[in-house]
Amino acid sequence: MAELYVERKRKSPVLWILLALIVLAVVGYLVWANRDKLQNNKTTTTEQTTTTTTGTPTGQ
């Protein structure tokens, strides 16, 4: 009886590349869609932390 040599086929990396591109696209979309919210949060926190003092100086 003859022996049959079976060689495993190499899996193509196209599936992994396609999956990585889809994940990058989803992450990019989420960042792009929320960029206004991120910028608004930064401006409101800086506006709240800045204070101005007016009037006569204390300690005199």
Short mmCIF file of N, CA and C in Angstrom, two decimals:
data_model
loop_
_atom_site.label_atom_id
_atom_site.label_comp_id
_atom_site.label_asym_id
_atom_site.label_seq_id
_atom_site.Cartn_x
_atom_site.Cartn_y
_atom_site.Cartn_z
N MET A 1 0.85 -1.16 0.00
CA MET A 1 0.00 0.00 0.00
C MET A 1 0.91 1.24 0.00
N ALA A 2 0.54 2.24 -0.74
CA ALA A 2 1.36 3.45 -0.87
C ALA A 2 0.99 4.44 0.22
N GLU A 3 2.03 5.17 0.67
CA GLU A 3 1.78 6.22 1.66
C GLU A 3 1.44 7.51 0.94
N LEU A 4 0.49 8.20 1.48
CA LEU A 4 0.12 9.49 0.93
C LEU A 4 0.66 10.57 1.85
N TYR A 5 1.39 11.49 1.27
CA TYR A 5 1.95 12.60 2.04
C TYR A 5 0.95 13.75 2.01
N VAL A 6 0.46 14.10 3.19
CA VAL A 6 -0.54 15.17 3.30
C VAL A 6 0.15 16.39 3.91
N GLU A 7 0.12 17.47 3.19
CA GLU A 7 0.73 18.71 3.66
C GLU A 7 -0.39 19.69 4.00
N ARG A 8 -0.31 20.27 5.19
CA ARG A 8 -1.33 21.24 5.58
C ARG A 8 -1.18 22.50 4.74
N LYS A 9 -2.32 23.03 4.39
CA LYS A 9 -2.31 24.28 3.64
C LYS A 9 -2.05 25.43 4.60
N ARG A 10 -1.26 26.36 4.16
CA ARG A 10 -1.03 27.56 4.97
C ARG A 10 -2.26 28.46 4.86
N LYS A 11 -2.64 28.96 6.00
CA LYS A 11 -3.79 29.85 6.01
C LYS A 11 -3.36 31.22 5.52
N SER A 12 -4.19 31.82 4.75
CA SER A 12 -3.90 33.12 4.18
C SER A 12 -4.06 34.21 5.24
N PRO A 13 -3.14 35.17 5.30
CA PRO A 13 -3.27 36.26 6.28
C PRO A 13 -4.29 37.32 5.87
N VAL A 14 -4.94 37.12 4.74
CA VAL A 14 -5.90 38.12 4.26
C VAL A 14 -7.04 38.28 5.26
N LEU A 15 -7.48 37.20 5.87
CA LEU A 15 -8.57 37.29 6.83
C LEU A 15 -8.17 38.15 8.03
N TRP A 16 -6.96 37.96 8.55
CA TRP A 16 -6.50 38.75 9.70
C TRP A 16 -6.31 40.22 9.32
N ILE A 17 -5.81 40.47 8.13
CA ILE A 17 -5.62 41.85 7.68
C ILE A 17 -6.98 42.54 7.53
N LEU A 18 -7.94 41.83 6.97
CA LEU A 18 -9.28 42.38 6.80
C LEU A 18 -9.93 42.66 8.16
N LEU A 19 -9.77 41.74 9.09
CA LEU A 19 -10.30 41.94 10.43
C LEU A 19 -9.66 43.14 11.12
N ALA A 20 -8.35 43.31 10.97
CA ALA A 20 -7.65 44.45 11.57
C ALA A 20 -8.13 45.76 10.95
N LEU A 21 -8.35 45.78 9.65
CA LEU A 21 -8.84 47.00 8.99
C LEU A 21 -10.25 47.35 9.47
N ILE A 22 -11.08 46.35 9.68
CA ILE A 22 -12.43 46.61 10.16
C ILE A 22 -12.38 47.19 11.57
N VAL A 23 -11.54 46.62 12.42
CA VAL A 23 -11.42 47.13 13.80
C VAL A 23 -10.90 48.56 13.79
N LEU A 24 -9.90 48.85 12.97
CA LEU A 24 -9.37 50.21 12.88
C LEU A 24 -10.43 51.18 12.36
N ALA A 25 -11.23 50.74 11.42
CA ALA A 25 -12.29 51.60 10.89
C ALA A 25 -13.32 51.91 11.96
N VAL A 26 -13.69 50.93 12.77
CA VAL A 26 -14.68 51.15 13.82
C VAL A 26 -14.11 52.10 14.88
N VAL A 27 -12.87 51.89 15.29
CA VAL A 27 -12.25 52.77 16.29
C VAL A 27 -12.13 54.19 15.73
N GLY A 28 -11.72 54.32 14.50
CA GLY A 28 -11.61 55.64 13.87
C GLY A 28 -12.95 56.34 13.80
N TYR A 29 -13.99 55.61 13.47
CA TYR A 29 -15.32 56.21 13.42
C TYR A 29 -15.77 56.69 14.79
N LEU A 30 -15.53 55.87 15.82
CA LEU A 30 -15.94 56.26 17.16
C LEU A 30 -15.21 57.51 17.63
N VAL A 31 -13.94 57.60 17.33
CA VAL A 31 -13.17 58.80 17.70
C VAL A 31 -13.68 60.00 16.92
N TRP A 32 -13.92 59.83 15.63
CA TRP A 32 -14.40 60.93 14.79
C TRP A 32 -15.79 61.39 15.23
N ALA A 33 -16.65 60.45 15.60
CA ALA A 33 -18.02 60.80 15.99
C ALA A 33 -18.05 61.51 17.34
N ASN A 34 -17.10 61.24 18.22
CA ASN A 34 -17.10 61.83 19.56
C ASN A 34 -16.11 62.96 19.72
N ARG A 35 -15.53 63.46 18.65
CA ARG A 35 -14.51 64.49 18.77
C ARG A 35 -15.08 65.80 19.33
N ASP A 36 -16.33 66.12 19.00
CA ASP A 36 -16.94 67.34 19.53
C ASP A 36 -17.16 67.23 21.03
N LYS A 37 -17.57 66.08 21.49
CA LYS A 37 -17.78 65.88 22.92
C LYS A 37 -16.46 65.98 23.68
N LEU A 38 -15.40 65.43 23.10
CA LEU A 38 -14.10 65.49 23.76
C LEU A 38 -13.59 66.93 23.84
N GLN A 39 -13.77 67.70 22.76
CA GLN A 39 -13.32 69.09 22.76
C GLN A 39 -14.16 69.93 23.72
N ASN A 40 -15.45 69.69 23.81
CA ASN A 40 -16.31 70.44 24.72
C ASN A 40 -15.95 70.15 26.17
N ASN A 41 -15.61 68.92 26.48
CA ASN A 41 -15.22 68.59 27.86
C ASN A 41 -13.93 69.29 28.24
N LYS A 42 -12.99 69.40 27.32
CA LYS A 42 -11.72 70.07 27.63
C LYS A 42 -11.93 71.56 27.86
N THR A 43 -12.78 72.20 27.07
CA THR A 43 -12.97 73.63 27.22
C THR A 43 -13.75 73.95 28.49
N THR A 44 -14.71 73.13 28.86
CA THR A 44 -15.48 73.43 30.05
C THR A 44 -14.65 73.24 31.30
N THR A 45 -13.76 72.27 31.32
CA THR A 45 -12.95 72.09 32.52
C THR A 45 -11.93 73.21 32.67
N THR A 46 -11.39 73.72 31.57
CA THR A 46 -10.43 74.82 31.69
C THR A 46 -11.15 76.11 32.06
N GLU A 47 -12.37 76.29 31.59
CA GLU A 47 -13.12 77.48 31.96
C GLU A 47 -13.50 77.47 33.43
N GLN A 48 -13.76 76.31 33.96
CA GLN A 48 -14.16 76.21 35.36
C GLN A 48 -12.98 76.41 36.29
N THR A 49 -11.80 76.03 35.89
CA THR A 49 -10.65 76.11 36.79
C THR A 49 -10.00 77.48 36.79
N THR A 50 -10.22 78.30 35.77
CA THR A 50 -9.61 79.62 35.74
C THR A 50 -10.47 80.59 36.52
N THR A 51 -9.82 81.35 37.40
CA THR A 51 -10.54 82.35 38.19
C THR A 51 -9.79 83.67 38.08
N THR A 52 -10.54 84.72 38.15
CA THR A 52 -9.93 86.05 38.11
C THR A 52 -10.27 86.78 39.40
N THR A 53 -9.33 87.54 39.87
CA THR A 53 -9.57 88.30 41.10
C THR A 53 -9.55 89.79 40.77
N THR A 54 -10.47 90.49 41.31
CA THR A 54 -10.53 91.94 41.10
C THR A 54 -10.76 92.59 42.46
N GLY A 55 -10.43 93.84 42.55
CA GLY A 55 -10.65 94.57 43.79
C GLY A 55 -9.33 94.93 44.45
N THR A 56 -9.44 95.29 45.69
CA THR A 56 -8.24 95.72 46.42
C THR A 56 -7.46 94.50 46.89
N PRO A 57 -6.15 94.61 46.90
CA PRO A 57 -5.35 93.47 47.39
C PRO A 57 -5.53 93.32 48.90
N THR A 58 -5.51 92.10 49.35
CA THR A 58 -5.66 91.83 50.77
C THR A 58 -4.29 91.82 51.41
N GLY A 59 -4.26 92.07 52.71
CA GLY A 59 -3.01 92.05 53.43
C GLY A 59 -2.42 93.44 53.65
N GLN A 60 -3.11 94.48 53.22
CA GLN A 60 -2.61 95.84 53.46
C GLN A 60 -3.41 96.53 54.51
#
